[in-house]
Short mmCIF file of C-alpha atoms in Angstrom, two decimals:
data_model
loop_
_atom_site.label_atom_id
_atom_site.label_comp_id
_atom_site.label_asym_id
_atom_site.label_seq_id
_atom_site.Cartn_x
_atom_site.Cartn_y
_atom_site.Cartn_z
CA UNK R 1482 1.03 -24.12 50.66
CA UNK R 1483 -1.70 -25.75 53.31
CA UNK R 1484 -4.51 -27.71 51.85
CA UNK R 1485 -3.35 -27.33 48.64
CA UNK R 1486 -3.34 -30.30 45.79
CA UNK R 1487 -2.01 -30.46 42.23
CA UNK R 1488 -3.54 -32.04 39.75
CA UNK R 1489 -1.96 -34.48 37.17
CA UNK R 1490 0.31 -33.01 34.37
CA UNK R 1491 -3.22 -33.44 31.84
CA UNK R 1492 -5.04 -30.50 34.13
CA UNK R 1493 -8.15 -29.47 32.94
CA UNK R 1494 -9.98 -26.16 34.60
CA UNK R 1495 -12.77 -26.16 36.82
CA UNK R 1496 -15.51 -26.87 34.60
CA UNK R 1497 -13.71 -29.97 33.11
CA UNK R 1498 -12.74 -28.12 30.35
CA UNK R 1499 -9.15 -27.93 28.69
CA UNK R 1500 -7.86 -24.16 29.10
CA UNK R 1501 -8.61 -22.58 26.06
CA UNK R 1502 -6.25 -19.22 24.82
CA UNK R 1503 -7.93 -17.34 22.51
CA UNK R 1504 -5.02 -16.75 19.22
CA UNK R 1505 -6.47 -17.04 15.77
CA UNK R 1506 -7.51 -13.76 14.62
CA UNK R 1507 -5.67 -11.71 17.17
CA UNK R 1508 -3.89 -8.65 16.19
CA UNK R 1509 -0.30 -8.53 16.00
CA UNK R 1510 1.08 -5.69 18.32
CA UNK R 1511 4.50 -5.59 16.19
CA UNK R 1512 3.10 -5.35 12.44
CA UNK R 1513 -0.75 -3.19 13.39
CA UNK R 1514 -2.66 -3.46 10.69
CA UNK R 1515 -0.07 -5.22 8.42
CA UNK R 1516 -0.93 -8.42 9.93
CA UNK R 1517 -4.37 -9.65 9.04
CA UNK R 1518 -4.46 -11.44 12.25
CA UNK R 1519 -3.29 -14.49 13.94
CA UNK R 1520 -2.59 -17.49 11.71
CA UNK R 1521 -1.45 -20.42 13.49
CA UNK R 1522 1.19 -22.29 11.56
CA UNK R 1523 0.59 -26.18 11.90
CA UNK R 1524 3.77 -26.73 13.98
CA UNK R 1525 6.00 -23.18 14.77
CA UNK R 1526 4.86 -20.70 17.67
CA UNK R 1527 4.82 -18.08 14.68
CA UNK R 1528 1.68 -16.49 12.33
CA UNK R 1529 1.68 -17.27 9.06
CA UNK R 1530 0.49 -13.59 8.01
CA UNK R 1531 3.27 -11.66 9.38
CA UNK R 1532 6.04 -14.18 10.85
CA UNK R 1533 5.89 -12.45 14.22
CA UNK R 1534 5.53 -14.95 17.15
CA UNK R 1535 2.52 -15.91 19.14
CA UNK R 1536 3.37 -13.71 22.12
CA UNK R 1537 3.77 -10.81 19.78
CA UNK R 1538 -0.19 -11.05 19.17
CA UNK R 1539 -2.80 -9.64 21.74
CA UNK R 1540 -3.41 -13.20 23.11
CA UNK R 1541 -6.47 -13.38 25.35
CA UNK R 1542 -9.18 -16.06 27.03
CA UNK R 1543 -12.16 -17.24 25.96
CA UNK R 1544 -13.00 -17.12 29.20
CA UNK R 1545 -12.05 -16.24 32.58
CA UNK R 1546 -9.37 -18.54 34.06
CA UNK R 1547 -7.68 -18.39 37.14
CA UNK R 1548 -4.03 -18.77 37.27
CA UNK R 1549 -4.84 -21.56 39.47
CA UNK R 1550 -6.83 -23.33 37.11
CA UNK R 1551 -3.83 -22.89 34.38
CA UNK R 1552 -1.51 -24.42 36.72
CA UNK R 1553 -3.51 -27.42 37.59
CA UNK R 1554 -3.94 -26.25 41.43
CA UNK R 1555 -7.47 -27.04 43.10
CA UNK R 1556 -8.48 -26.08 46.68
CA UNK R 1557 -9.06 -22.71 48.05
CA UNK R 1558 -7.19 -19.84 46.94
CA UNK R 1559 -5.54 -18.72 49.94
CA UNK R 1560 -5.93 -19.88 53.74
CA UNK R 1561 -7.91 -16.76 54.13
CA UNK R 1562 -11.56 -16.06 52.58
CA UNK R 1563 -12.35 -14.43 48.95
CA UNK R 1564 -13.26 -11.00 50.18
CA UNK R 1565 -15.01 -10.25 47.11
CA UNK R 1566 -15.53 -11.08 42.99
CA UNK R 1567 -12.45 -8.89 41.37
CA UNK R 1568 -14.57 -8.32 38.52
CA UNK R 1569 -17.63 -7.15 40.29
CA UNK R 1570 -14.40 -4.21 41.16
CA UNK R 1571 -13.64 -4.32 37.68
CA UNK R 1572 -10.59 -6.48 37.81
CA UNK R 1573 -9.76 -9.39 35.99
CA UNK R 1574 -7.77 -10.64 38.91
CA UNK R 1575 -6.81 -9.50 42.45
CA UNK R 1576 -4.71 -11.06 44.77
CA UNK R 1577 -7.14 -13.89 46.77
CA UNK R 1578 -7.89 -12.90 50.48
CA UNK R 1579 -7.13 -9.05 50.56
CA UNK R 1580 -10.38 -6.53 50.98
CA UNK R 1581 -11.02 -4.23 48.26
CA UNK R 1582 -9.19 -1.21 49.67
CA UNK R 1583 -6.24 -3.19 50.10
CA UNK R 1584 -6.35 -4.18 46.68
CA UNK R 1585 -6.25 -0.82 45.58
CA UNK R 1586 -2.90 -0.16 47.91
CA UNK R 1587 -1.72 -3.10 46.33
CA UNK R 1588 -2.44 -2.28 42.87
CA UNK R 1589 -1.36 1.63 43.50
CA UNK R 1590 2.54 0.21 44.07
CA UNK R 1591 2.39 -1.43 40.27
CA UNK R 1592 3.24 0.28 37.42
CA UNK R 1593 -0.35 1.07 35.53
CA UNK R 1594 0.22 -1.29 32.82
CA UNK R 1595 0.35 -4.18 35.22
CA UNK R 1596 -2.81 -2.92 36.76
CA UNK R 1597 -5.47 -5.87 35.50
CA UNK R 1598 -9.12 -3.49 35.18
CA UNK R 1599 -11.44 -4.73 32.63
CA UNK R 1600 -11.54 -3.20 29.84
CA UNK R 1601 -7.69 -1.85 29.74
CA UNK R 1602 -4.35 -2.35 28.62
CA UNK R 1603 -3.61 -3.91 31.40
CA UNK R 1604 -6.00 -6.36 31.51
CA UNK R 1605 -4.63 -7.49 27.87
CA UNK R 1606 -1.35 -7.34 29.34
CA UNK R 1607 -1.81 -10.04 31.81
CA UNK R 1608 -3.36 -12.05 29.29
CA UNK R 1609 -0.21 -11.93 27.05
CA UNK R 1610 1.83 -12.54 30.54
CA UNK R 1611 -0.34 -15.68 31.59
CA UNK R 1612 0.55 -16.74 27.57
CA UNK R 1613 3.97 -16.24 28.10
CA UNK R 1614 5.35 -17.02 31.69
CA UNK R 1615 3.05 -19.77 31.82
CA UNK R 1616 2.54 -21.46 28.70
CA UNK R 1617 0.18 -24.08 28.69
CA UNK R 1618 2.50 -27.04 27.12
CA UNK R 1619 4.90 -26.73 30.24
CA UNK R 1620 1.67 -27.19 32.32
CA UNK R 1621 -0.02 -30.06 31.13
CA UNK R 1622 0.84 -32.57 28.60
CA UNK R 1623 -2.51 -32.56 26.77
CA UNK R 1624 -1.24 -29.37 24.84
CA UNK R 1625 2.00 -30.42 24.18
CA UNK R 1626 1.64 -31.47 20.51
CA UNK R 1627 4.97 -32.37 19.64
CA UNK R 1628 6.06 -34.84 22.47
CA UNK R 1629 7.11 -38.49 21.70
CA UNK R 1630 5.07 -40.54 23.32
CA UNK R 1631 8.07 -43.07 24.52
CA UNK R 1632 9.19 -39.63 26.05
CA UNK R 1633 5.81 -38.77 28.39
CA UNK R 1634 7.10 -40.36 31.30
CA UNK R 1635 9.19 -38.24 31.19
CA UNK R 1636 7.82 -35.17 30.73
CA UNK R 1637 5.29 -36.19 33.89
CA UNK R 1638 8.23 -36.75 36.09
CA UNK R 1639 9.56 -33.11 35.24
CA UNK R 1640 6.29 -31.75 35.78
CA UNK R 1641 5.56 -33.45 38.86
CA UNK R 1642 8.80 -32.36 40.57
CA UNK R 1643 8.17 -28.96 39.24
CA UNK R 1644 5.06 -28.83 40.93
CA UNK R 1645 6.13 -30.73 44.13
CA UNK R 1646 9.47 -29.00 44.66
CA UNK R 1647 9.47 -25.41 42.58
CA UNK R 1648 6.02 -24.26 41.62
CA UNK R 1649 3.84 -22.00 44.33
CA UNK R 1650 1.81 -19.02 44.22
CA UNK R 1651 2.88 -16.52 46.48
CA UNK R 1652 0.54 -14.06 48.72
CA UNK R 1653 0.10 -10.52 49.68
CA UNK R 1654 0.14 -9.71 53.36
CA UNK R 1655 0.83 -6.65 55.72
CA UNK R 1656 4.43 -5.84 57.23
CA UNK R 1657 4.09 -6.92 61.02
CA UNK R 1658 7.81 -7.27 62.08
CA UNK R 1659 9.77 -4.26 62.34
CA UNK R 1660 13.44 -4.44 60.36
CA UNK R 1661 12.48 -6.77 57.52
CA UNK R 1662 14.16 -6.13 53.74
CA UNK R 1663 13.01 -7.34 50.60
CA UNK R 1664 14.07 -10.28 49.16
CA UNK R 1665 14.68 -8.77 45.70
CA UNK R 1666 16.44 -5.46 46.17
CA UNK R 1667 17.28 -5.48 50.05
CA UNK R 1668 15.85 -2.33 50.62
CA UNK R 1669 13.57 -2.00 54.00
CA UNK R 1670 10.06 -2.75 53.93
CA UNK R 1671 8.07 -0.36 56.11
CA UNK R 1672 5.98 -1.96 58.56
CA UNK R 1673 1.97 -1.68 57.99
CA UNK R 1674 2.56 -2.12 54.08
CA UNK R 1675 1.90 -4.91 52.05
CA UNK R 1676 4.40 -6.99 50.43
CA UNK R 1677 4.56 -10.03 48.75
CA UNK R 1678 5.34 -13.84 50.58
CA UNK R 1679 7.34 -16.53 48.58
CA UNK R 1680 6.80 -19.28 51.07
CA UNK R 1681 9.34 -21.56 49.55
CA UNK R 1682 11.93 -18.95 49.93
CA UNK R 1683 10.45 -17.45 53.47
CA UNK R 1684 10.96 -14.26 51.93
CA UNK R 1685 8.65 -10.69 51.15
CA UNK R 1686 9.23 -8.41 48.42
CA UNK R 1687 7.93 -5.50 47.69
CA UNK R 1688 5.44 -5.82 45.37
CA UNK R 1689 6.92 -4.18 42.48
CA UNK R 1690 10.13 -6.24 43.07
CA UNK R 1691 8.11 -9.57 42.71
CA UNK R 1692 9.69 -10.45 39.43
CA UNK R 1693 11.11 -13.35 37.51
CA UNK R 1694 15.01 -12.89 37.48
CA UNK R 1695 15.37 -13.80 33.98
CA UNK R 1696 12.49 -11.95 32.21
CA UNK R 1697 12.88 -8.85 34.66
CA UNK R 1698 8.77 -8.93 34.19
CA UNK R 1699 6.25 -8.61 37.01
CA UNK R 1700 5.47 -12.44 38.01
CA UNK R 1701 2.05 -12.85 36.87
CA UNK R 1702 -0.90 -13.62 39.11
CA UNK R 1703 2.01 -14.12 41.73
CA UNK R 1704 2.77 -17.63 40.50
CA UNK R 1705 6.44 -18.49 40.66
CA UNK R 1706 8.78 -21.05 40.53
CA UNK R 1707 12.30 -21.34 42.53
CA UNK R 1708 15.18 -22.31 41.43
CA UNK R 1709 18.62 -22.16 43.26
CA UNK R 1710 17.09 -19.82 45.53
CA UNK R 1711 15.94 -17.59 42.94
CA UNK R 1712 12.70 -16.64 41.86
CA UNK R 1713 11.55 -17.46 38.04
CA UNK R 1714 8.50 -17.10 35.88
CA UNK R 1715 7.56 -20.68 34.78
CA UNK R 1716 8.70 -20.49 31.31
CA UNK R 1717 12.16 -19.12 32.18
CA UNK R 1718 12.43 -21.65 35.23
CA UNK R 1719 11.82 -24.65 32.61
CA UNK R 1720 14.37 -23.52 30.30
CA UNK R 1721 17.32 -23.82 33.23
CA UNK R 1722 16.78 -27.34 33.53
CA UNK R 1723 15.21 -28.21 29.85
CA UNK R 1724 15.74 -27.20 26.14
CA UNK R 1725 13.35 -25.45 24.94
CA UNK R 1726 12.63 -25.49 20.87
CA UNK R 1727 12.68 -22.27 19.09
CA UNK R 1728 10.28 -23.32 16.53
CA UNK R 1729 7.83 -25.01 18.40
CA UNK R 1730 7.96 -23.35 21.79
CA UNK R 1731 7.77 -26.77 23.53
CA UNK R 1732 10.21 -28.14 25.93
CA UNK R 1733 12.37 -31.23 24.77
CA UNK R 1734 12.38 -34.21 26.64
CA UNK R 1735 14.19 -36.13 23.98
CA UNK R 1736 18.17 -36.82 24.54
CA UNK R 1737 18.65 -35.90 20.99
CA UNK R 1738 17.57 -32.65 19.39
CA UNK R 1739 19.54 -30.17 17.09
CA UNK R 1740 21.36 -27.13 18.20
CA UNK R 1741 21.92 -24.15 15.72
CA UNK R 1742 22.26 -20.69 15.79
CA UNK R 1743 22.66 -20.68 19.62
CA UNK R 1744 19.23 -22.18 20.21
CA UNK R 1745 17.83 -25.50 20.58
CA UNK R 1746 15.39 -27.29 18.23
CA UNK R 1747 13.35 -30.53 17.88
CA UNK R 1748 15.29 -32.23 15.21
CA UNK R 1749 12.79 -32.29 13.18
CA UNK R 1750 12.02 -28.48 13.72
CA UNK R 1751 15.46 -27.01 12.23
CA UNK R 1752 13.77 -26.37 9.08
CA UNK R 1753 13.78 -23.34 6.67
CA UNK R 1754 12.04 -20.39 7.49
CA UNK R 1755 10.10 -20.31 3.83
CA UNK R 1756 9.54 -23.73 2.90
CA UNK R 1757 9.48 -25.87 6.33
CA UNK R 1758 11.68 -28.21 4.97
CA UNK R 1759 14.31 -29.75 7.42
CA UNK R 1760 17.95 -28.06 7.63
CA UNK R 1761 19.59 -30.84 9.72
CA UNK R 1762 22.78 -31.92 7.81
CA UNK R 1763 21.98 -28.91 5.06
CA UNK R 1764 23.91 -26.01 4.05
CA UNK R 1765 21.79 -22.52 5.26
CA UNK R 1766 21.78 -18.76 5.36
CA UNK R 1767 20.78 -16.91 8.00
CA UNK R 1768 19.09 -13.84 7.63
CA UNK R 1769 16.92 -11.56 10.09
CA UNK R 1770 17.81 -14.54 12.85
CA UNK R 1771 15.73 -17.01 10.57
CA UNK R 1772 17.40 -19.78 8.60
CA UNK R 1773 17.00 -20.74 5.28
CA UNK R 1774 17.59 -23.33 2.93
CA UNK R 1775 19.67 -22.08 0.12
CA UNK R 1776 16.85 -22.43 -2.51
CA UNK R 1777 14.54 -20.14 -0.71
CA UNK R 1778 17.27 -17.75 0.23
CA UNK R 1779 18.15 -17.40 -3.49
CA UNK R 1780 14.92 -17.13 -4.48
CA UNK R 1781 13.78 -14.46 -1.85
CA UNK R 1782 16.86 -12.42 -0.91
CA UNK R 1783 19.29 -13.34 -3.75
CA UNK R 1784 19.88 -10.33 -6.34
CA UNK R 1785 19.84 -10.62 -10.07
CA UNK R 1786 22.73 -9.70 -12.34
CA UNK R 1787 22.65 -6.57 -14.31
CA UNK R 1788 24.54 -8.36 -17.17
CA UNK R 1789 22.86 -11.72 -17.66
CA UNK R 1790 19.66 -11.43 -15.72
CA UNK R 1791 20.94 -14.67 -13.51
CA UNK R 1792 20.58 -15.23 -10.00
CA UNK R 1793 23.64 -14.27 -8.11
CA UNK R 1794 24.02 -17.34 -5.97
CA UNK R 1795 25.63 -17.26 -2.27
CA UNK R 1796 28.22 -19.26 -3.75
CA UNK R 1797 28.74 -16.08 -6.17
CA UNK R 1798 30.48 -13.03 -5.25
CA UNK R 1799 27.87 -10.27 -5.40
CA UNK R 1800 29.28 -6.40 -6.99
CA UNK R 1801 26.80 -3.72 -6.26
CA UNK R 1802 26.73 -0.17 -7.23
CA UNK R 1803 23.90 1.78 -6.78
CA UNK R 1804 21.15 -0.83 -5.95
CA UNK R 1805 22.78 -2.76 -8.95
CA UNK R 1806 24.72 -5.82 -9.04
CA UNK R 1807 26.82 -8.31 -10.68
CA UNK R 1808 28.35 -11.09 -10.76
CA UNK R 1809 32.37 -11.07 -10.60
CA UNK R 1810 32.50 -12.42 -14.11
CA UNK R 1811 29.90 -9.98 -15.54
CA UNK R 1812 31.27 -6.90 -14.22
CA UNK R 1813 32.46 -5.62 -17.29
CA UNK R 1814 33.08 -2.38 -19.36
CA UNK R 1815 30.07 -1.64 -21.32
CA UNK R 1816 32.26 -0.60 -24.46
CA UNK R 1817 35.33 -2.98 -24.18
CA UNK R 1818 34.09 -5.68 -22.20
CA UNK R 1819 37.28 -5.23 -20.07
CA UNK R 1820 36.47 -6.69 -16.40
CA UNK R 1821 35.83 -3.39 -13.93
CA UNK R 1822 36.82 -5.79 -10.68
CA UNK R 1823 39.31 -3.50 -8.66
CA UNK R 1824 39.43 -0.79 -10.89
CA UNK R 1825 38.39 2.94 -11.55
CA UNK R 1826 35.13 2.83 -13.55
CA UNK R 1827 32.35 5.25 -14.40
CA UNK R 1828 28.63 5.06 -14.70
CA UNK R 1829 26.36 6.54 -17.68
CA UNK R 1830 22.75 6.31 -18.24
CA UNK R 1831 22.46 2.69 -16.23
CA UNK R 1832 25.91 1.29 -18.02
CA UNK R 1833 29.63 1.28 -16.62
CA UNK R 1834 32.51 1.76 -18.47
CA UNK R 1835 36.60 1.22 -17.58
CA UNK R 1836 38.27 4.72 -17.14
CA UNK R 1837 39.42 4.79 -20.77
CA UNK R 1838 36.10 4.20 -22.41
CA UNK R 1839 34.33 6.69 -20.14
CA UNK R 1840 36.83 9.47 -21.01
CA UNK R 1841 36.63 8.90 -24.17
CA UNK R 1842 32.67 8.55 -24.52
CA UNK R 1843 31.51 10.89 -21.92
CA UNK R 1844 34.28 13.20 -20.03
CA UNK R 1845 34.14 16.95 -20.08
CA UNK R 1846 37.37 18.82 -20.35
CA UNK R 1847 39.04 21.63 -18.88
CA UNK R 1848 38.51 25.33 -19.57
CA UNK R 1849 42.14 25.85 -18.73
CA UNK R 1850 44.06 23.09 -20.51
CA UNK R 1851 41.58 21.57 -22.76
CA UNK R 1852 42.09 17.83 -21.61
CA UNK R 1853 39.19 15.69 -20.21
CA UNK R 1854 39.02 14.89 -16.87
CA UNK R 1855 39.73 11.39 -15.66
CA UNK R 1856 37.82 9.58 -13.80
CA UNK R 1857 38.68 10.29 -10.03
CA UNK R 1858 40.15 13.56 -10.98
CA UNK R 1859 38.98 16.77 -8.68
CA UNK R 1860 37.17 19.22 -11.14
CA UNK R 1861 37.04 22.81 -9.96
CA UNK R 1862 33.79 24.47 -11.22
CA UNK R 1863 32.07 27.90 -11.62
CA UNK R 1864 29.29 28.67 -13.33
CA UNK R 1865 29.17 26.67 -16.00
CA UNK R 1866 32.89 26.59 -16.19
CA UNK R 1867 35.07 23.49 -14.97
CA UNK R 1868 39.19 23.19 -14.72
CA UNK R 1869 41.60 20.73 -13.22
CA UNK R 1870 42.75 21.98 -9.78
CA UNK R 1871 46.04 22.90 -11.25
CA UNK R 1872 44.86 24.57 -14.01
CA UNK R 1873 42.59 26.68 -12.06
CA UNK R 1874 45.04 29.51 -11.80
CA UNK R 1875 45.34 33.51 -11.53
CA UNK R 1876 45.85 34.56 -15.56
CA UNK R 1877 48.43 37.10 -14.18
CA UNK R 1878 50.39 35.44 -11.19
CA UNK R 1879 49.85 31.98 -12.27
CA UNK R 1880 49.55 30.93 -8.74
CA UNK R 1881 46.48 28.25 -8.33
CA UNK R 1882 43.38 29.48 -6.46
CA UNK R 1883 42.10 26.51 -4.84
CA UNK R 1884 39.81 27.41 -2.15
CA UNK R 1885 41.01 31.33 -2.00
CA UNK R 1886 39.02 33.92 -3.26
CA UNK R 1887 38.91 34.70 -6.92
CA UNK R 1888 37.60 37.60 -9.19
CA UNK R 1889 35.94 36.46 -12.74
CA UNK R 1890 36.45 39.13 -15.64
CA UNK R 1891 35.22 37.93 -18.91
CA UNK R 1892 36.75 34.69 -19.77
CA UNK R 1893 39.49 35.06 -17.28
CA UNK R 1894 39.81 34.49 -13.76
CA UNK R 1895 42.40 36.43 -11.02
CA UNK R 1896 43.07 36.17 -7.75
CA UNK R 1897 42.63 39.24 -5.74
CA UNK R 1898 45.92 40.56 -5.33
CA UNK R 1899 46.14 40.60 -9.20
CA UNK R 1900 42.88 42.06 -10.06
CA UNK R 1901 43.09 44.83 -7.68
CA UNK R 1902 47.00 45.58 -9.12
CA UNK R 1903 44.97 45.57 -12.54
CA UNK R 1904 41.52 46.91 -12.62
CA UNK R 1905 41.05 48.61 -8.96
CA UNK R 1906 40.75 52.15 -9.39
CA UNK R 1907 43.66 54.93 -8.17
CA UNK R 1908 44.03 58.27 -6.72
CA UNK R 1909 45.56 60.28 -9.17
CA UNK R 1910 47.48 62.39 -6.61
CA UNK R 1911 48.93 59.45 -4.41
CA UNK R 1912 48.32 56.19 -6.73
CA UNK R 1913 46.72 53.82 -4.08
CA UNK R 1914 43.88 51.97 -4.45
CA UNK R 1915 40.63 53.43 -3.80
CA UNK R 1916 38.66 51.13 -1.79
CA UNK R 1917 35.78 53.65 -0.47
CA UNK R 1918 34.39 56.91 -0.29
CA UNK R 1919 36.28 58.27 -3.57
CA UNK R 1920 35.66 61.85 -5.17
CA UNK R 1921 35.48 62.29 -8.83
CA UNK R 1922 37.33 65.67 -10.18
CA UNK R 1923 37.20 66.31 -13.99
CA UNK R 1924 36.58 62.93 -14.65
CA UNK R 1925 39.46 61.19 -12.65
CA UNK R 1926 39.21 59.59 -8.75
CA UNK R 1927 40.81 60.71 -5.91
CA UNK R 1928 40.55 59.46 -2.44
CA UNK R 1929 38.82 62.10 -0.25
CA UNK R 1930 41.57 62.76 2.23
CA UNK R 1931 43.66 63.57 -1.03
CA UNK R 1932 41.36 65.90 -2.98
CA UNK R 1933 42.54 68.91 -1.07
CA UNK R 1934 43.55 72.58 -2.06
CA UNK R 1935 46.30 73.32 -4.05
CA UNK R 1936 47.37 76.09 -1.82
CA UNK R 1937 46.51 75.24 1.62
CA UNK R 1938 46.02 71.85 1.48
CA UNK R 1939 42.53 71.41 3.66
CA UNK R 1940 40.35 68.90 2.26
CA UNK R 1941 38.01 70.33 -0.23
CA UNK R 1942 35.43 66.83 -0.22
CA UNK R 1943 32.02 68.55 0.63
CA UNK R 1944 33.16 72.16 0.48
CA UNK R 1945 32.62 74.94 -2.35
CA UNK R 1946 35.71 75.14 -4.38
CA UNK R 1947 36.87 76.60 -7.97
CA UNK R 1948 39.75 75.70 -10.05
CA UNK R 1949 42.59 77.32 -11.98
CA UNK R 1950 45.36 76.01 -14.45
CA UNK R 1951 43.37 72.36 -13.63
CA UNK R 1952 44.59 72.73 -10.06
CA UNK R 1953 41.55 73.15 -7.22
CA UNK R 1954 41.58 75.72 -4.91
CA UNK R 1955 39.36 76.35 -1.68
CA UNK R 1956 37.13 79.85 -2.06
CA UNK R 1957 39.42 81.43 0.30
CA UNK R 1958 42.94 80.48 -1.17
CA UNK R 1959 41.61 81.40 -5.07
CA UNK R 1960 40.12 84.75 -3.72
CA UNK R 1961 43.76 85.75 -2.21
CA UNK R 1962 45.90 84.00 -4.99
CA UNK R 1963 44.02 85.21 -8.28
CA UNK R 1964 40.67 87.32 -7.49
CA UNK R 1965 40.02 91.28 -7.84
CA UNK R 1966 39.65 93.25 -4.98
CA UNK R 1967 36.99 95.71 -3.92
CA UNK R 1968 38.20 99.26 -4.44
CA UNK R 1969 35.78 100.26 -1.31
CA UNK R 1970 36.52 97.10 0.99
CA UNK R 1971 39.43 95.54 -0.44
CA UNK R 1972 38.53 92.30 -0.26
CA UNK R 1973 38.43 89.65 -2.90
CA UNK R 1974 35.73 89.58 -5.53
CA UNK R 1975 35.64 85.95 -5.99
CA UNK R 1976 32.48 85.49 -8.05
CA UNK R 1977 31.77 82.15 -6.30
CA UNK R 1978 28.41 81.38 -5.32
CA UNK R 1979 27.12 83.94 -7.84
CA UNK R 1980 28.63 87.03 -6.09
CA UNK R 1981 27.74 89.99 -8.81
CA UNK R 1982 30.63 92.70 -9.00
CA UNK R 1983 30.60 96.43 -10.75
CA UNK R 1984 33.89 97.37 -12.85
CA UNK R 1985 34.59 100.69 -14.07
CA UNK R 1986 37.51 101.77 -16.08
CA UNK R 1987 40.61 99.85 -13.77
CA UNK R 1988 38.47 99.66 -10.33
CA UNK R 1989 35.91 96.82 -8.84
CA UNK R 1990 33.54 96.71 -6.55
CA UNK R 1991 31.53 94.22 -4.79
CA UNK R 1992 27.56 94.83 -5.76
CA UNK R 1993 27.30 96.03 -2.10
CA UNK R 1994 30.13 97.85 -1.89
CA UNK R 1995 28.85 100.17 -4.84
CA UNK R 1996 27.53 103.30 -3.08
CA UNK R 1997 27.67 106.89 -2.99
CA UNK R 1998 31.12 108.05 -0.63
CA UNK R 1999 28.46 110.82 0.42
CA UNK R 2000 25.08 109.56 1.47
CA UNK R 2001 25.55 105.97 1.28
CA UNK R 2002 23.16 104.94 -1.13
CA UNK R 2003 23.48 102.21 -3.80
CA UNK R 2004 24.49 103.40 -7.18
CA UNK R 2005 23.91 99.97 -8.74
CA UNK R 2006 22.05 100.99 -11.97
CA UNK R 2007 22.43 104.41 -11.31
CA UNK R 2008 24.24 107.55 -12.84
CA UNK R 2009 27.33 108.39 -10.94
CA UNK R 2010 30.33 111.06 -10.73
CA UNK R 2011 34.00 110.19 -9.80
CA UNK R 2012 35.25 112.44 -6.88
CA UNK R 2013 38.83 111.76 -7.11
CA UNK R 2014 38.97 108.05 -5.48
CA UNK R 2015 35.27 108.39 -4.89
CA UNK R 2016 32.44 108.04 -6.45
CA UNK R 2017 29.08 110.16 -5.73
CA UNK R 2018 25.93 110.27 -6.95
CA UNK R 2019 24.56 113.21 -8.51
CA UNK R 2020 22.66 114.67 -5.82
CA UNK R 2021 25.70 115.02 -4.02
CA UNK R 2022 27.73 116.20 -6.62
CA UNK R 2023 25.29 119.27 -7.00
CA UNK R 2024 25.59 120.17 -3.43
CA UNK R 2025 29.55 119.67 -3.18
CA UNK R 2026 29.33 122.56 -5.94
CA UNK R 2027 27.00 124.86 -4.45
#
């Protein structure tokens, strides 16, 4: 970078005041309202209120601080003059040297959350990325609270070498050559579009590709470091070369430190998450990725024994059942006190019992054989009754019913076949089961197809019929076989449907056929005179005598 000078590792901002991030009281973005606000631990990077890390809170700046001030760089932002004040355009930051319309073009190429417009989530997101990607304790020794004075020169050397060799700020420029490709995705860079230049690598990048290789985040305010020809944010660049304490978040410049849980710690910072007592050389328990001393783990997380009411320590087996816990030696039958470890047991009213005691005291009995249901025995239930699987069988054929269909009758159970055979309605003619659409005649069931005329076998279902000698006949057959015949028309007089007829001596007539042989007038209810085979009215009889 031309004309750029770097301030020493105890950097100050342009006003001569140490850069200040506003941390205390800032809300937690993970816990929400359950956190009362960031309350810094005396040496950890975590909040004492919610235990979440500092970067999980809505960290912001007390006043606007440029990335140059944060890095300890002085001189102009760019070889190009500043075109405008970003805050006058509603932005917390803008790439230096670009006119306003180009700035908007640049931000249009980024995700909305990465656009630091004042008063938007993008502004707060930038603040957090400044705190994460450019941790103050990496940039200036003045912020290192846990640096041993005897290692101060090592820290100075590291920061100076980083500033000279690796650290830089990218610049945004137009692509003025053709056939160039992005240094990250290797896709073509469009001629005339905007790209980010990383001078230490001599490469151009799509604005959305200018990211840290480790955390994949866009490099905040274009600040980057180079290691092995690869882009990193300052945080992850430093971690390529130095261990970082998982507790205080500072780089470790001492050759002696603790490695545990796949993390690095200052020797005095590998402590119990609850009481802060050192765990170096001590036994500890890992819970939710945090180490606890034995005493704190047992007081916070260990379960109490249901039997003796004492804590079940980490050196004891914890046997559990339905949210209740026991020492192995305390897992006993509540009645006979035999150990239940690796044995079947039952539970009743929050007490546990061995199989024999449970059966004797609480087990229900089979409605088939009267024996109890042993613990673990399969039970078949219907309404208020219950059976052993082998006892749940048909009362007739004795075959187990299992999951097949069955029919209850009074206190007995039948399979479908036996129930039909014993109780189903059968046709009096064919003796087969009537499943639907039967006919009842003289209180006896018939299939519709079986209820036929005793003479012609035509179906009588829905038809007019009569009977003789308990046998049904259709009207036609009954008339032909059994009815009197009309003397006039010779047709049967059946009487079915209320047909009226007249009898005289051994002769019979339909009501309509009882007429005078001469004048054809009805003789029903009138006097008449027989004339051989004929009947005539009195008037016709007189005329015949004259």
